[in-house]
mmCIF file of C-alpha atoms and ligand atoms in Angstrom:
data_model
loop_
_atom_site.group_PDB
_atom_site.id
_atom_site.type_symbol
_atom_site.label_atom_id
_atom_site.label_comp_id
_atom_site.label_asym_id
_atom_site.label_seq_id
_atom_site.Cartn_x
_atom_site.Cartn_y
_atom_site.Cartn_z
ATOM 1 C CA MET A 299 9.047 -16.078 19.335
ATOM 2 C CA SER A 300 8.159 -12.804 18.878
ATOM 3 C CA THR A 301 6.021 -10.983 21.053
ATOM 4 C CA PRO A 302 3.273 -8.691 19.470
ATOM 5 C CA LYS A 303 5.196 -5.836 21.529
ATOM 6 C CA THR A 304 8.397 -6.389 19.458
ATOM 7 C CA ALA A 305 6.673 -7.823 16.522
ATOM 8 C CA PRO A 306 7.321 -6.668 13.158
ATOM 9 C CA ALA A 307 4.371 -4.797 11.310
ATOM 10 C CA ILE A 308 4.316 -7.483 8.415
ATOM 11 C CA GLU A 309 6.041 -11.063 8.707
ATOM 12 C CA LEU A 310 5.854 -13.544 5.908
ATOM 13 C CA ARG A 311 7.133 -16.922 6.549
ATOM 14 C CA ASP A 312 7.765 -19.582 3.437
ATOM 15 C CA VAL A 313 4.551 -18.067 1.738
ATOM 16 C CA ARG A 314 3.690 -19.933 -1.470
ATOM 17 C CA LYS A 315 0.832 -19.371 -3.743
ATOM 18 C CA SER A 316 -0.443 -21.084 -6.999
ATOM 19 C CA PHE A 317 -2.805 -20.452 -9.291
ATOM 20 C CA GLY A 318 -3.850 -23.692 -10.737
ATOM 21 C CA THR A 319 -0.873 -25.756 -11.431
ATOM 22 C CA THR A 320 1.377 -22.712 -11.418
ATOM 23 C CA GLU A 321 3.179 -21.474 -8.416
ATOM 24 C CA ILE A 322 3.720 -17.627 -8.536
ATOM 25 C CA ILE A 323 5.010 -17.009 -5.173
ATOM 26 C CA ARG A 324 7.516 -19.639 -4.346
ATOM 27 C CA GLY A 325 8.517 -19.637 -0.810
ATOM 28 C CA ALA A 326 8.608 -16.068 -0.015
ATOM 29 C CA ASN A 327 10.112 -14.580 3.347
ATOM 30 C CA LEU A 328 9.927 -11.071 4.427
ATOM 31 C CA VAL A 329 10.280 -9.213 7.767
ATOM 32 C CA VAL A 330 8.941 -5.397 7.495
ATOM 33 C CA PRO A 331 9.866 -3.739 10.941
ATOM 34 C CA LYS A 332 7.383 -1.118 12.183
ATOM 35 C CA GLY A 333 7.865 2.272 11.155
ATOM 36 C CA GLN A 334 10.258 1.276 8.477
ATOM 37 C CA ARG A 335 9.494 2.358 4.443
ATOM 38 C CA ILE A 336 10.305 -0.629 2.377
ATOM 39 C CA ALA A 337 10.124 -0.543 -1.427
ATOM 40 C CA ILE A 338 9.653 -3.816 -3.468
ATOM 41 C CA ILE A 339 11.173 -3.727 -6.500
ATOM 42 C CA GLY A 340 11.539 -6.540 -9.309
ATOM 43 C CA PRO A 341 10.640 -7.491 -13.095
ATOM 44 C CA ASN A 342 7.277 -7.579 -14.355
ATOM 45 C CA GLY A 343 5.323 -10.807 -13.448
ATOM 46 C CA ALA A 344 7.709 -11.340 -10.634
ATOM 47 C CA GLY A 345 4.709 -11.439 -7.972
ATOM 48 C CA LYS A 346 4.940 -8.337 -6.615
ATOM 49 C CA SER A 347 1.001 -7.478 -6.576
ATOM 50 C CA THR A 348 0.244 -11.202 -5.990
ATOM 51 C CA LEU A 349 1.910 -10.538 -2.719
ATOM 52 C CA PHE A 350 -0.034 -7.580 -1.687
ATOM 53 C CA ASN A 351 -3.244 -9.662 -2.433
ATOM 54 C CA LEU A 352 -1.934 -12.327 -0.220
ATOM 55 C CA ILE A 353 -1.246 -9.736 2.595
ATOM 56 C CA SER A 354 -4.041 -7.878 2.476
ATOM 57 C CA GLY A 355 -6.112 -10.910 2.386
ATOM 58 C CA ARG A 356 -7.890 -10.843 -1.205
ATOM 59 C CA PHE A 357 -5.937 -14.251 -1.789
ATOM 60 C CA ARG A 358 -5.094 -16.879 0.538
ATOM 61 C CA PRO A 359 -1.710 -18.219 0.844
ATOM 62 C CA THR A 360 -1.275 -22.223 -0.896
ATOM 63 C CA SER A 361 0.840 -22.387 2.403
ATOM 64 C CA GLY A 362 3.149 -20.266 4.856
ATOM 65 C CA GLU A 363 2.221 -17.725 7.172
ATOM 66 C CA ILE A 364 1.306 -14.098 7.123
ATOM 67 C CA LEU A 365 1.576 -11.922 10.305
ATOM 68 C CA LEU A 366 0.652 -8.530 11.144
ATOM 69 C CA ASN A 367 2.012 -7.098 14.148
ATOM 70 C CA GLY A 368 2.819 -10.913 15.325
ATOM 71 C CA GLU A 369 -0.644 -11.972 14.719
ATOM 72 C CA ASN A 370 -1.575 -14.668 12.123
ATOM 73 C CA LEU A 371 -3.750 -13.644 9.336
ATOM 74 C CA SER A 372 -4.590 -17.133 8.274
ATOM 75 C CA GLY A 373 -8.066 -17.068 7.395
ATOM 76 C CA LEU A 374 -9.333 -13.625 7.974
ATOM 77 C CA ARG A 375 -11.050 -11.564 5.031
ATOM 78 C CA PRO A 376 -9.743 -8.320 3.401
ATOM 79 C CA PHE A 377 -11.942 -6.471 5.688
ATOM 80 C CA GLN A 378 -11.385 -8.112 8.874
ATOM 81 C CA ILE A 379 -7.670 -7.479 7.982
ATOM 82 C CA ASN A 380 -8.437 -3.829 7.166
ATOM 83 C CA ARG A 381 -9.888 -3.321 10.421
ATOM 84 C CA LYS A 382 -6.208 -4.666 12.013
ATOM 85 C CA GLY A 383 -4.796 -1.626 10.841
ATOM 86 C CA LEU A 384 -3.776 -2.376 7.513
ATOM 87 C CA SER A 385 -4.817 -0.418 4.304
ATOM 88 C CA ARG A 386 -3.824 -0.935 0.767
ATOM 89 C CA SER A 387 -3.903 1.066 -2.470
ATOM 90 C CA PHE A 388 -4.364 -1.075 -6.303
ATOM 91 C CA GLN A 389 -1.716 -0.768 -9.289
ATOM 92 C CA ILE A 390 -5.181 0.523 -11.074
ATOM 93 C CA THR A 391 -6.310 3.793 -9.910
ATOM 94 C CA ASN A 392 -9.389 2.710 -7.843
ATOM 95 C CA ILE A 393 -11.691 5.690 -7.151
ATOM 96 C CA PHE A 394 -15.251 6.142 -7.480
ATOM 97 C CA PRO A 395 -15.393 8.477 -10.616
ATOM 98 C CA ARG A 396 -18.916 9.854 -10.109
ATOM 99 C CA LEU A 397 -18.504 10.996 -6.484
ATOM 100 C CA THR A 398 -16.529 14.391 -5.416
ATOM 101 C CA VAL A 399 -13.447 14.297 -4.028
ATOM 102 C CA PHE A 400 -14.957 14.873 -0.405
ATOM 103 C CA GLU A 401 -17.265 11.970 -0.794
ATOM 104 C CA ASN A 402 -14.598 9.446 -1.981
ATOM 105 C CA LEU A 403 -12.580 10.183 0.982
ATOM 106 C CA ARG A 404 -15.670 10.164 3.228
ATOM 107 C CA CYS A 405 -16.051 6.742 2.016
ATOM 108 C CA GLY A 406 -12.384 5.944 3.095
ATOM 109 C CA VAL A 407 -13.148 7.182 6.681
ATOM 110 C CA LEU A 408 -16.400 5.868 7.010
ATOM 111 C CA TRP A 409 -15.340 2.507 6.148
ATOM 112 C CA SER A 410 -12.774 2.529 8.571
ATOM 113 C CA LEU A 411 -15.023 3.953 11.137
ATOM 114 C CA GLY A 412 -16.902 0.660 11.177
ATOM 115 C CA TYR A 413 -20.675 0.027 11.688
ATOM 116 C CA LYS A 414 -22.361 0.975 14.397
ATOM 117 C CA TYR A 415 -26.315 -0.317 14.180
ATOM 118 C CA SER A 416 -27.653 2.786 16.317
ATOM 119 C CA PHE A 417 -29.132 6.144 15.064
ATOM 120 C CA TRP A 418 -27.172 8.133 17.782
ATOM 121 C CA HIS A 419 -24.034 6.310 16.893
ATOM 122 C CA ALA A 420 -24.445 6.897 12.981
ATOM 123 C CA LEU A 421 -24.681 10.553 13.951
ATOM 124 C CA GLU A 422 -21.833 10.701 15.780
ATOM 125 C CA ARG A 423 -19.794 8.663 13.250
ATOM 126 C CA LEU A 424 -21.016 11.076 10.384
ATOM 127 C CA ARG A 425 -19.284 14.307 12.764
ATOM 128 C CA ASP A 426 -16.167 12.400 13.488
ATOM 129 C CA ALA A 427 -16.197 11.258 9.684
ATOM 130 C CA ARG A 428 -16.560 14.782 8.589
ATOM 131 C CA ARG A 429 -13.792 15.941 10.323
ATOM 132 C CA ARG A 430 -11.459 13.306 9.360
ATOM 133 C CA THR A 431 -12.243 13.697 5.789
ATOM 134 C CA GLU A 432 -11.066 17.431 6.202
ATOM 135 C CA GLU A 433 -7.890 16.557 7.763
ATOM 136 C CA VAL A 434 -7.292 13.820 4.967
ATOM 137 C CA LEU A 435 -8.181 16.539 2.267
ATOM 138 C CA GLU A 436 -5.902 18.980 3.626
ATOM 139 C CA LEU A 437 -3.207 16.404 3.755
ATOM 140 C CA ILE A 438 -3.241 15.588 0.249
ATOM 141 C CA GLY A 439 -3.679 19.049 -1.062
ATOM 142 C CA LEU A 440 -6.967 18.701 -2.791
ATOM 143 C CA GLU A 441 -8.812 21.345 -0.954
ATOM 144 C CA ARG A 442 -9.821 23.334 -3.862
ATOM 145 C CA ARG A 443 -10.929 20.176 -5.694
ATOM 146 C CA ARG A 444 -13.160 19.114 -2.918
ATOM 147 C CA GLY A 445 -16.411 19.287 -5.092
ATOM 148 C CA THR A 446 -14.937 18.096 -8.070
ATOM 149 C CA MET A 447 -16.418 14.635 -9.579
ATOM 150 C CA ALA A 448 -13.029 12.689 -9.100
ATOM 151 C CA GLY A 449 -13.285 11.165 -12.660
ATOM 152 C CA LEU A 450 -12.556 14.881 -13.616
ATOM 153 C CA LEU A 451 -9.372 14.941 -11.563
ATOM 154 C CA THR A 452 -5.824 14.856 -13.452
ATOM 155 C CA TYR A 453 -4.051 11.567 -13.386
ATOM 156 C CA ALA A 454 -1.884 12.893 -10.633
ATOM 157 C CA GLU A 455 -4.683 14.130 -8.900
ATOM 158 C CA GLN A 456 -6.407 10.657 -8.725
ATOM 159 C CA ARG A 457 -3.312 8.969 -7.776
ATOM 160 C CA ALA A 458 -3.143 11.437 -4.556
ATOM 161 C CA LEU A 459 -6.702 10.565 -3.825
ATOM 162 C CA GLU A 460 -6.269 7.449 -3.854
ATOM 163 C CA ILE A 461 -3.400 7.549 -1.549
ATOM 164 C CA GLY A 462 -5.978 9.863 0.506
ATOM 165 C CA ILE A 463 -8.544 7.385 0.733
ATOM 166 C CA THR A 464 -5.891 4.390 1.473
ATOM 167 C CA VAL A 465 -4.825 6.480 4.428
ATOM 168 C CA ALA A 466 -8.189 8.125 5.240
ATOM 169 C CA GLY A 467 -8.960 5.541 8.009
ATOM 170 C CA GLY A 468 -5.848 5.702 9.810
ATOM 171 C CA ALA A 469 -4.232 2.446 9.200
ATOM 172 C CA GLU A 470 -0.808 2.189 10.739
ATOM 173 C CA VAL A 471 0.382 -0.047 7.960
ATOM 174 C CA ILE A 472 -0.005 1.194 4.372
ATOM 175 C CA LEU A 473 0.486 -0.798 0.955
ATOM 176 C CA LEU A 474 0.832 1.191 -2.069
ATOM 177 C CA ASP A 475 1.211 -0.439 -5.590
ATOM 178 C CA GLU A 476 2.712 1.258 -7.935
ATOM 179 C CA PRO A 477 1.672 4.880 -6.740
ATOM 180 C CA THR A 478 3.775 7.013 -9.138
ATOM 181 C CA ALA A 479 2.978 4.933 -12.461
ATOM 182 C CA GLY A 480 2.625 6.795 -15.497
ATOM 183 C CA MET A 481 3.486 10.075 -13.690
ATOM 184 C CA SER A 482 5.664 12.707 -15.376
ATOM 185 C CA ARG A 483 9.097 13.248 -13.617
ATOM 186 C CA SER A 484 7.697 16.377 -11.589
ATOM 187 C CA GLU A 485 4.632 14.561 -10.665
ATOM 188 C CA SER A 486 6.179 11.879 -9.090
ATOM 189 C CA GLU A 487 8.070 14.067 -6.958
ATOM 190 C CA HIS A 488 5.125 15.795 -5.575
ATOM 191 C CA ALA A 489 3.779 11.974 -5.011
ATOM 192 C CA VAL A 490 7.150 11.142 -2.860
ATOM 193 C CA ASP A 491 6.599 14.125 -1.047
ATOM 194 C CA LEU A 492 2.890 13.309 -0.586
ATOM 195 C CA ILE A 493 3.601 9.709 0.740
ATOM 196 C CA ARG A 494 6.415 10.788 2.498
ATOM 197 C CA THR A 495 3.978 13.124 4.694
ATOM 198 C CA VAL A 496 1.125 10.517 4.855
ATOM 199 C CA THR A 497 3.334 7.826 6.311
ATOM 200 C CA GLU A 498 4.791 9.888 8.598
ATOM 201 C CA GLY A 499 5.316 7.435 11.707
ATOM 202 C CA LYS A 500 3.883 4.773 9.835
ATOM 203 C CA THR A 501 4.878 1.426 8.072
ATOM 204 C CA LEU A 502 5.100 1.922 4.395
ATOM 205 C CA LEU A 503 5.262 -0.972 1.849
ATOM 206 C CA MET A 504 5.291 0.105 -1.684
ATOM 207 C CA VAL A 505 5.805 -1.525 -4.918
ATOM 208 C CA GLU A 506 7.795 0.823 -7.412
ATOM 209 C CA HIS A 507 9.884 1.012 -10.518
ATOM 210 C CA ASP A 508 10.891 4.392 -10.390
ATOM 211 C CA MET A 509 14.598 3.972 -8.997
ATOM 212 C CA SER A 510 14.498 8.020 -7.901
ATOM 213 C CA VAL A 511 11.456 7.588 -6.205
ATOM 214 C CA VAL A 512 12.506 4.254 -4.395
ATOM 215 C CA PHE A 513 16.021 5.651 -3.475
ATOM 216 C CA GLY A 514 14.121 8.791 -2.294
ATOM 217 C CA LEU A 515 11.733 6.924 0.167
ATOM 218 C CA ALA A 516 12.652 3.494 1.135
ATOM 219 C CA ASP A 517 14.740 2.825 4.256
ATOM 220 C CA GLN A 518 15.449 -0.722 2.769
ATOM 221 C CA ILE A 519 14.393 -2.326 -0.710
ATOM 222 C CA SER A 520 13.297 -6.051 -1.006
ATOM 223 C CA VAL A 521 13.768 -7.471 -4.554
ATOM 224 C CA VAL A 522 11.194 -10.001 -5.617
ATOM 225 C CA VAL A 523 12.160 -12.188 -8.560
ATOM 226 C CA TYR A 524 10.041 -15.101 -9.881
ATOM 227 C CA GLY A 525 8.157 -15.392 -6.603
ATOM 228 C CA GLU A 526 10.807 -14.907 -3.958
ATOM 229 C CA VAL A 527 12.512 -12.135 -1.852
ATOM 230 C CA ILE A 528 15.996 -12.452 -3.407
ATOM 231 C CA ALA A 529 17.355 -9.711 -1.141
ATOM 232 C CA THR A 530 16.172 -7.171 1.225
ATOM 233 C CA ASP A 531 19.150 -4.420 2.153
ATOM 234 C CA THR A 532 19.501 -0.524 2.398
ATOM 235 C CA PRO A 533 19.354 1.113 -1.019
ATOM 236 C CA GLU A 534 22.851 1.690 -1.419
ATOM 237 C CA LYS A 535 23.832 -2.124 -0.909
ATOM 238 C CA VAL A 536 20.993 -3.397 -3.203
ATOM 239 C CA ARG A 537 22.191 -0.984 -5.866
ATOM 240 C CA ALA A 538 25.668 -2.703 -5.287
ATOM 241 C CA ASN A 539 24.337 -6.280 -4.961
ATOM 242 C CA ALA A 540 25.666 -8.061 -8.258
ATOM 243 C CA ARG A 541 22.678 -10.886 -8.194
ATOM 244 C CA VAL A 542 20.287 -8.033 -7.976
ATOM 245 C CA GLN A 543 21.899 -6.284 -11.106
ATOM 246 C CA GLU A 544 22.058 -9.699 -12.658
ATOM 247 C CA ALA A 545 18.451 -10.781 -11.860
ATOM 248 C CA TYR A 546 16.368 -7.430 -12.071
ATOM 249 C CA LEU A 547 18.609 -4.237 -13.073
ATOM 250 C CA GLY A 548 20.253 -5.825 -15.720
ATOM 251 C CA THR A 549 22.639 -2.990 -15.808
ATOM 252 C CA PRO A 550 25.867 -2.001 -14.048
ATOM 253 C CA ALA A 551 25.456 0.045 -10.784
ATOM 254 C CA GLU A 552 26.467 3.419 -12.142
ATOM 255 C CA GLU A 553 23.575 3.252 -14.673
ATOM 256 C CA VAL A 554 20.832 3.193 -12.114
ATOM 257 C CA HIS A 555 20.254 6.533 -10.509
HETATM 258 N N1 ATP B 622 -5.476 -14.265 -9.809
HETATM 259 C C1 ATP B 622 -4.690 -14.975 -11.029
HETATM 260 N N2 ATP B 622 -4.880 -16.126 -11.614
HETATM 261 C C2 ATP B 622 -3.946 -16.442 -12.155
HETATM 262 N N3 ATP B 622 -2.595 -16.076 -12.772
HETATM 263 C C3 ATP B 622 -2.512 -15.078 -11.955
HETATM 264 C C4 ATP B 622 -3.405 -14.216 -10.942
HETATM 265 N N4 ATP B 622 -2.889 -12.874 -10.370
HETATM 266 C C5 ATP B 622 -1.645 -13.017 -10.760
HETATM 267 N N5 ATP B 622 -1.232 -14.193 -11.746
HETATM 268 C C6 ATP B 622 0.123 -14.493 -12.347
HETATM 269 O O1 ATP B 622 0.873 -14.312 -11.311
HETATM 270 C C7 ATP B 622 2.112 -13.638 -12.188
HETATM 271 C C8 ATP B 622 2.625 -12.506 -10.879
HETATM 272 O O2 ATP B 622 1.917 -11.640 -11.419
HETATM 273 P P1 ATP B 622 2.006 -9.874 -10.442
HETATM 274 O O3 ATP B 622 0.746 -9.412 -10.836
HETATM 275 O O4 ATP B 622 2.107 -10.270 -9.184
HETATM 276 O O5 ATP B 622 3.357 -9.388 -11.074
HETATM 277 P P2 ATP B 622 3.864 -8.257 -10.853
HETATM 278 O O6 ATP B 622 5.097 -8.414 -9.980
HETATM 279 O O7 ATP B 622 2.768 -7.087 -9.754
HETATM 280 O O8 ATP B 622 3.960 -7.575 -12.000
HETATM 281 P P3 ATP B 622 4.065 -6.152 -12.691
HETATM 282 O O9 ATP B 622 5.448 -5.506 -12.415
HETATM 283 O O10 ATP B 622 3.824 -6.359 -14.147
HETATM 284 O O11 ATP B 622 2.902 -5.399 -11.889
HETATM 285 C C9 ATP B 622 1.736 -13.551 -13.688
HETATM 286 O O12 ATP B 622 2.529 -14.383 -14.297
HETATM 287 C C10 ATP B 622 0.385 -13.008 -13.240
HETATM 288 O O13 ATP B 622 0.041 -13.719 -14.717
HETATM 289 MG MG1 MG B 623 2.035 -5.696 -10.067
#
C-alpha cells in the first residue's frame, strides 16, 4: 500500500460510471504522479469530461476508487474535494459575465479561503483575498482589464480569466478541460505559456485536443478511448504507439505535429 507521502496526486482504480444502463466509463485506471503535467486525449464522447466530473466529485462512480494524495474521495462533495486541494475548470467557459475581472477572481479566492463566521475573521479574510486576487491578476496578465465586466472580454481573455479563477485558491492539483478550445494559433500559444506558469510545481491534468499544446506542455499523455485509459506514456511514445494511432489519431505518426 502506498502511504500518503509518496502517493500520487490522483489515482483511479478500475473506475466505472453508467448513466442509466449505458456504461460510459468502463474500468478506467490512471496514476498522476505529484508535480507532473498529464494530458488526456481521446475521441469525442470517449468520456474525458466525465472522468473530470468523477474526479472532482460532480458525479459518483458506479464502482471503483478515486484517490487524491492517497485519500479515497468516495462520498465527498465537490466543495469538500476542492478544500482538499483540487480545482477544476469546465469545458465551457464558466465565469460571471456581469462581474468585473477583479470580482471574478476574488470570488475564486474567497471561496477557497473558506467561511469563518466571525466579523474579525471576515475582515482578515477580505484583506488576504485582496492580496491574493492582485497576485493572480498579475499572473494571468489581465491587470489592465481588472475593472472590465468579464462578459466584455475577448474569448481568449475569458479563458485566461477562467484559468485564473481555477488556480486562485492555490490548489495543488489542477484539472483543465480543453483550455485552448476555439482559440487561434497565437492565442493558444499564449495560453500554453500561461498554463505552464500557473501550474509551476503543481500537478496538472488537462483534456486537450490540440496536439501542439499537448506536446508543448505534457510530461505524459493518457489516451482515453471508449471509457478506458488505453495508454499512458511520454508524448513521443504515444505518438509512436500503433494502437493509439489506430484508435484515436487515425493517421500515420508523421502526420501528427
Ligand atoms: N450526465 C450525463 N448523462 C447521460 N450521458 C452522459 C452524461 N454526461 C456524459 N454523457 C455521455 O457520456 C459520453 C462521454 O461524454 P464526455 O462528455 O465525457 O466525452 P468527452 O470525451 O469529454 O467528449 P468531447 O471530446 O466531445 O468533450 C457521451 O456519450 C455523453 O453523451
Ligand atoms: Mg469533453
